[in-house]
Amino acid sequence: KERGQLALDRQLHEITLELLTAIDDPEAKMMQAEALYRLRQYEDSMNTCYSILSNTETSHSIRGHVLNIIGRCYQQLYQHEMAVEQFSLALEKYREHPRLLQVCRVKINMAVSLIHLEEFESAIEDLTYAKKIATEINDTVALKTILHNETYIHSVIASRH
């Protein structure tokens, strides 16, 4: 992105964050955590997520999304084992109340962390699962991301032989 667009995106996330701070419900807090993530305030984002998870009224769907945000924060902090753990917890929540788009995203995120951990077979399994969902729901962005990661894995494996 161009520098001007990045500045505009940042400004939008800051305004969103300011508006959401005043609202005290799990969905607004989830959006706040997402805005903090996009502003690269990973610790603050995770703290907001943990406060959402401590609220017994938070739905399974929001819990799944929040656990995915925590996993993405851990990815950005290069703590891939912790990220995989959070993605696994998110998938458990989605098993109880399936959301295909969310499951697809979590599987892709998990695969990325598994790639960093050089657990290529597990990453390929997650990407294959995500590809089935992405094809079913016609998510072209996810399909491109999956292809990129599959290509990367195959190039790493080929370079080692």
PDB file of C-alpha atoms in Angstrom:
ATOM      1  CA  LYS A   1       0.000   0.000   0.000  1.00  0.00           C
ATOM      2  CA  GLU A   2       1.050   3.554  -0.508  1.00  0.00           C
ATOM      3  CA  ARG A   3       2.141   5.564   2.505  1.00  0.00           C
ATOM      4  CA  GLY A   4      -0.940   7.802   2.330  1.00  0.00           C
ATOM      5  CA  GLN A   5      -3.287   4.820   2.334  1.00  0.00           C
ATOM      6  CA  LEU A   6      -1.443   3.291   5.306  1.00  0.00           C
ATOM      7  CA  ALA A   7      -1.780   6.553   7.240  1.00  0.00           C
ATOM      8  CA  LEU A   8      -5.478   6.683   6.368  1.00  0.00           C
ATOM      9  CA  ASP A   9      -5.956   3.043   7.490  1.00  0.00           C
ATOM     10  CA  ARG A  10      -4.189   3.785  10.772  1.00  0.00           C
ATOM     11  CA  GLN A  11      -6.344   6.855  11.353  1.00  0.00           C
ATOM     12  CA  LEU A  12      -9.485   4.812  10.668  1.00  0.00           C
ATOM     13  CA  HIS A  13      -8.422   2.110  13.148  1.00  0.00           C
ATOM     14  CA  GLU A  14      -7.658   4.762  15.789  1.00  0.00           C
ATOM     15  CA  ILE A  15     -11.099   6.370  15.332  1.00  0.00           C
ATOM     16  CA  THR A  16     -12.757   2.934  15.453  1.00  0.00           C
ATOM     17  CA  LEU A  17     -10.858   2.115  18.627  1.00  0.00           C
ATOM     18  CA  GLU A  18     -11.916   5.391  20.250  1.00  0.00           C
ATOM     19  CA  LEU A  19     -15.586   4.811  19.413  1.00  0.00           C
ATOM     20  CA  LEU A  20     -15.573   1.182  20.566  1.00  0.00           C
ATOM     21  CA  THR A  21     -13.866   1.884  23.895  1.00  0.00           C
ATOM     22  CA  ALA A  22     -17.083   3.431  25.220  1.00  0.00           C
ATOM     23  CA  ILE A  23     -19.218   0.373  24.385  1.00  0.00           C
ATOM     24  CA  ASP A  24     -19.153  -2.447  26.899  1.00  0.00           C
ATOM     25  CA  ASP A  25     -20.327  -5.609  25.167  1.00  0.00           C
ATOM     26  CA  PRO A  26     -18.326  -8.594  23.889  1.00  0.00           C
ATOM     27  CA  GLU A  27     -18.813  -7.860  20.185  1.00  0.00           C
ATOM     28  CA  ALA A  28     -17.679  -4.236  20.527  1.00  0.00           C
ATOM     29  CA  LYS A  29     -14.713  -5.350  22.638  1.00  0.00           C
ATOM     30  CA  MET A  30     -13.853  -7.933  19.951  1.00  0.00           C
ATOM     31  CA  MET A  31     -13.842  -5.171  17.337  1.00  0.00           C
ATOM     32  CA  GLN A  32     -11.685  -3.109  19.698  1.00  0.00           C
ATOM     33  CA  ALA A  33      -9.215  -6.022  19.998  1.00  0.00           C
ATOM     34  CA  GLU A  34      -9.132  -6.304  16.184  1.00  0.00           C
ATOM     35  CA  ALA A  35      -8.437  -2.564  15.864  1.00  0.00           C
ATOM     36  CA  LEU A  36      -5.611  -2.833  18.426  1.00  0.00           C
ATOM     37  CA  TYR A  37      -4.183  -5.776  16.461  1.00  0.00           C
ATOM     38  CA  ARG A  38      -4.247  -3.758  13.238  1.00  0.00           C
ATOM     39  CA  LEU A  39      -2.494  -0.901  15.067  1.00  0.00           C
ATOM     40  CA  ARG A  40       0.214  -3.445  16.046  1.00  0.00           C
ATOM     41  CA  GLN A  41      -0.628  -3.074  19.741  1.00  0.00           C
ATOM     42  CA  TYR A  42      -0.495  -6.824  20.260  1.00  0.00           C
ATOM     43  CA  GLU A  43      -0.260  -6.909  24.059  1.00  0.00           C
ATOM     44  CA  ASP A  44      -3.223  -4.532  24.402  1.00  0.00           C
ATOM     45  CA  SER A  45      -5.176  -6.554  21.863  1.00  0.00           C
ATOM     46  CA  MET A  46      -4.523  -9.785  23.779  1.00  0.00           C
ATOM     47  CA  ASN A  47      -5.463  -8.157  27.094  1.00  0.00           C
ATOM     48  CA  THR A  48      -8.755  -7.013  25.585  1.00  0.00           C
ATOM     49  CA  CYS A  49      -9.323 -10.537  24.245  1.00  0.00           C
ATOM     50  CA  TYR A  50      -8.666 -12.138  27.625  1.00  0.00           C
ATOM     51  CA  SER A  51     -11.171  -9.767  29.248  1.00  0.00           C
ATOM     52  CA  ILE A  52     -13.754 -10.847  26.639  1.00  0.00           C
ATOM     53  CA  LEU A  53     -13.056 -14.515  27.372  1.00  0.00           C
ATOM     54  CA  SER A  54     -13.531 -13.924  31.106  1.00  0.00           C
ATOM     55  CA  ASN A  55     -17.100 -12.707  30.453  1.00  0.00           C
ATOM     56  CA  THR A  56     -19.379 -15.742  30.865  1.00  0.00           C
ATOM     57  CA  GLU A  57     -21.972 -14.169  28.538  1.00  0.00           C
ATOM     58  CA  THR A  58     -19.610 -14.201  25.530  1.00  0.00           C
ATOM     59  CA  SER A  59     -20.966 -16.459  22.755  1.00  0.00           C
ATOM     60  CA  HIS A  60     -19.006 -19.401  21.312  1.00  0.00           C
ATOM     61  CA  SER A  61     -18.728 -17.590  17.989  1.00  0.00           C
ATOM     62  CA  ILE A  62     -17.168 -14.487  19.551  1.00  0.00           C
ATOM     63  CA  ARG A  63     -14.904 -16.691  21.706  1.00  0.00           C
ATOM     64  CA  GLY A  64     -13.676 -18.424  18.542  1.00  0.00           C
ATOM     65  CA  HIS A  65     -12.976 -15.121  16.828  1.00  0.00           C
ATOM     66  CA  VAL A  66     -11.221 -13.727  19.922  1.00  0.00           C
ATOM     67  CA  LEU A  67      -9.007 -16.823  20.236  1.00  0.00           C
ATOM     68  CA  ASN A  68      -8.081 -16.360  16.565  1.00  0.00           C
ATOM     69  CA  ILE A  69      -7.080 -12.746  17.298  1.00  0.00           C
ATOM     70  CA  ILE A  70      -4.915 -13.907  20.213  1.00  0.00           C
ATOM     71  CA  GLY A  71      -3.285 -16.494  17.945  1.00  0.00           C
ATOM     72  CA  ARG A  72      -2.557 -13.842  15.311  1.00  0.00           C
ATOM     73  CA  CYS A  73      -1.004 -11.624  18.001  1.00  0.00           C
ATOM     74  CA  TYR A  74       1.259 -14.483  19.079  1.00  0.00           C
ATOM     75  CA  GLN A  75       2.227 -14.968  15.420  1.00  0.00           C
ATOM     76  CA  GLN A  76       3.297 -11.346  15.165  1.00  0.00           C
ATOM     77  CA  LEU A  77       5.342 -11.794  18.356  1.00  0.00           C
ATOM     78  CA  TYR A  78       7.016 -14.903  16.803  1.00  0.00           C
ATOM     79  CA  GLN A  79       5.521 -17.164  19.476  1.00  0.00           C
ATOM     80  CA  HIS A  80       4.226 -19.786  17.071  1.00  0.00           C
ATOM     81  CA  GLU A  81       3.686 -22.583  19.618  1.00  0.00           C
ATOM     82  CA  MET A  82       1.374 -20.272  21.585  1.00  0.00           C
ATOM     83  CA  ALA A  83      -0.328 -19.226  18.346  1.00  0.00           C
ATOM     84  CA  VAL A  84      -1.055 -22.852  17.409  1.00  0.00           C
ATOM     85  CA  GLU A  85      -2.496 -23.444  20.873  1.00  0.00           C
ATOM     86  CA  GLN A  86      -4.878 -20.479  20.511  1.00  0.00           C
ATOM     87  CA  PHE A  87      -5.903 -21.511  16.983  1.00  0.00           C
ATOM     88  CA  SER A  88      -6.674 -25.018  18.280  1.00  0.00           C
ATOM     89  CA  LEU A  89      -8.878 -23.536  21.001  1.00  0.00           C
ATOM     90  CA  ALA A  90     -10.635 -21.371  18.399  1.00  0.00           C
ATOM     91  CA  LEU A  91     -11.347 -24.436  16.265  1.00  0.00           C
ATOM     92  CA  GLU A  92     -12.873 -26.169  19.315  1.00  0.00           C
ATOM     93  CA  LYS A  93     -15.301 -23.266  19.696  1.00  0.00           C
ATOM     94  CA  TYR A  94     -16.209 -23.422  16.004  1.00  0.00           C
ATOM     95  CA  ARG A  95     -16.797 -27.191  16.226  1.00  0.00           C
ATOM     96  CA  GLU A  96     -19.609 -26.438  18.638  1.00  0.00           C
ATOM     97  CA  HIS A  97     -21.058 -23.743  16.341  1.00  0.00           C
ATOM     98  CA  PRO A  98     -19.559 -24.079  12.835  1.00  0.00           C
ATOM     99  CA  ARG A  99     -18.739 -20.947  10.895  1.00  0.00           C
ATOM    100  CA  LEU A 100     -17.104 -21.989   7.625  1.00  0.00           C
ATOM    101  CA  LEU A 101     -15.392 -18.685   6.873  1.00  0.00           C
ATOM    102  CA  GLN A 102     -13.928 -18.477  10.376  1.00  0.00           C
ATOM    103  CA  VAL A 103     -12.780 -22.116  10.361  1.00  0.00           C
ATOM    104  CA  CYS A 104     -11.098 -21.519   7.002  1.00  0.00           C
ATOM    105  CA  ARG A 105      -9.267 -18.448   8.319  1.00  0.00           C
ATOM    106  CA  VAL A 106      -8.159 -20.184  11.520  1.00  0.00           C
ATOM    107  CA  LYS A 107      -6.889 -23.213   9.573  1.00  0.00           C
ATOM    108  CA  ILE A 108      -4.832 -20.918   7.316  1.00  0.00           C
ATOM    109  CA  ASN A 109      -3.463 -19.015  10.311  1.00  0.00           C
ATOM    110  CA  MET A 110      -2.576 -22.277  12.036  1.00  0.00           C
ATOM    111  CA  ALA A 111      -0.805 -23.509   8.898  1.00  0.00           C
ATOM    112  CA  VAL A 112       1.319 -20.346   8.805  1.00  0.00           C
ATOM    113  CA  SER A 113       2.510 -20.927  12.375  1.00  0.00           C
ATOM    114  CA  LEU A 114       3.118 -24.613  11.629  1.00  0.00           C
ATOM    115  CA  ILE A 115       5.243 -23.575   8.639  1.00  0.00           C
ATOM    116  CA  HIS A 116       7.340 -21.387  10.938  1.00  0.00           C
ATOM    117  CA  LEU A 117       7.695 -24.379  13.263  1.00  0.00           C
ATOM    118  CA  GLU A 118       8.689 -26.488  10.212  1.00  0.00           C
ATOM    119  CA  GLU A 119       5.778 -28.864  10.814  1.00  0.00           C
ATOM    120  CA  PHE A 120       5.077 -29.069   7.092  1.00  0.00           C
ATOM    121  CA  GLU A 121       2.865 -32.179   7.053  1.00  0.00           C
ATOM    122  CA  SER A 122       0.465 -30.695   9.596  1.00  0.00           C
ATOM    123  CA  ALA A 123       0.517 -27.363   7.734  1.00  0.00           C
ATOM    124  CA  ILE A 124      -0.387 -29.125   4.474  1.00  0.00           C
ATOM    125  CA  GLU A 125      -3.267 -30.936   6.234  1.00  0.00           C
ATOM    126  CA  ASP A 126      -4.641 -27.625   7.530  1.00  0.00           C
ATOM    127  CA  LEU A 127      -4.235 -25.952   4.134  1.00  0.00           C
ATOM    128  CA  THR A 128      -5.991 -28.858   2.414  1.00  0.00           C
ATOM    129  CA  TYR A 129      -8.897 -28.606   4.867  1.00  0.00           C
ATOM    130  CA  ALA A 130      -9.038 -24.819   4.399  1.00  0.00           C
ATOM    131  CA  LYS A 131      -8.946 -25.232   0.613  1.00  0.00           C
ATOM    132  CA  LYS A 132     -12.065 -27.442   0.708  1.00  0.00           C
ATOM    133  CA  ILE A 133     -13.919 -24.797   2.683  1.00  0.00           C
ATOM    134  CA  ALA A 134     -12.602 -21.878   0.600  1.00  0.00           C
ATOM    135  CA  THR A 135     -13.698 -23.653  -2.587  1.00  0.00           C
ATOM    136  CA  GLU A 136     -17.127 -24.399  -1.115  1.00  0.00           C
ATOM    137  CA  ILE A 137     -17.733 -20.777  -0.069  1.00  0.00           C
ATOM    138  CA  ASN A 138     -15.914 -19.332  -3.111  1.00  0.00           C
ATOM    139  CA  ASP A 139     -13.359 -17.392  -1.031  1.00  0.00           C
ATOM    140  CA  THR A 140     -10.807 -16.388  -3.671  1.00  0.00           C
ATOM    141  CA  VAL A 141      -8.637 -14.446  -1.207  1.00  0.00           C
ATOM    142  CA  ALA A 142      -8.280 -17.536   0.993  1.00  0.00           C
ATOM    143  CA  LEU A 143      -7.548 -19.702  -2.071  1.00  0.00           C
ATOM    144  CA  LYS A 144      -4.712 -17.370  -3.134  1.00  0.00           C
ATOM    145  CA  THR A 145      -3.279 -17.393   0.393  1.00  0.00           C
ATOM    146  CA  ILE A 146      -3.481 -21.185   0.520  1.00  0.00           C
ATOM    147  CA  LEU A 147      -1.755 -21.524  -2.858  1.00  0.00           C
ATOM    148  CA  HIS A 148       1.009 -19.157  -1.746  1.00  0.00           C
ATOM    149  CA  ASN A 149       1.641 -21.188   1.424  1.00  0.00           C
ATOM    150  CA  GLU A 150       1.492 -24.544  -0.394  1.00  0.00           C
ATOM    151  CA  THR A 151       4.002 -23.273  -2.948  1.00  0.00           C
ATOM    152  CA  TYR A 152       6.292 -22.079  -0.183  1.00  0.00           C
ATOM    153  CA  ILE A 153       6.176 -25.436   1.625  1.00  0.00           C
ATOM    154  CA  HIS A 154       6.920 -27.358  -1.570  1.00  0.00           C
ATOM    155  CA  SER A 155       9.841 -25.062  -2.427  1.00  0.00           C
ATOM    156  CA  VAL A 156      11.347 -25.510   1.056  1.00  0.00           C
ATOM    157  CA  ILE A 157      10.967 -29.271   0.896  1.00  0.00           C
ATOM    158  CA  ALA A 158      12.444 -29.393  -2.640  1.00  0.00           C
ATOM    159  CA  SER A 159      15.437 -27.260  -1.614  1.00  0.00           C
ATOM    160  CA  ARG A 160      16.269 -29.735   1.147  1.00  0.00           C
ATOM    161  CA  HIS A 161      16.527 -32.712  -1.220  1.00  0.00           C
TER     162      HIS A 161
END
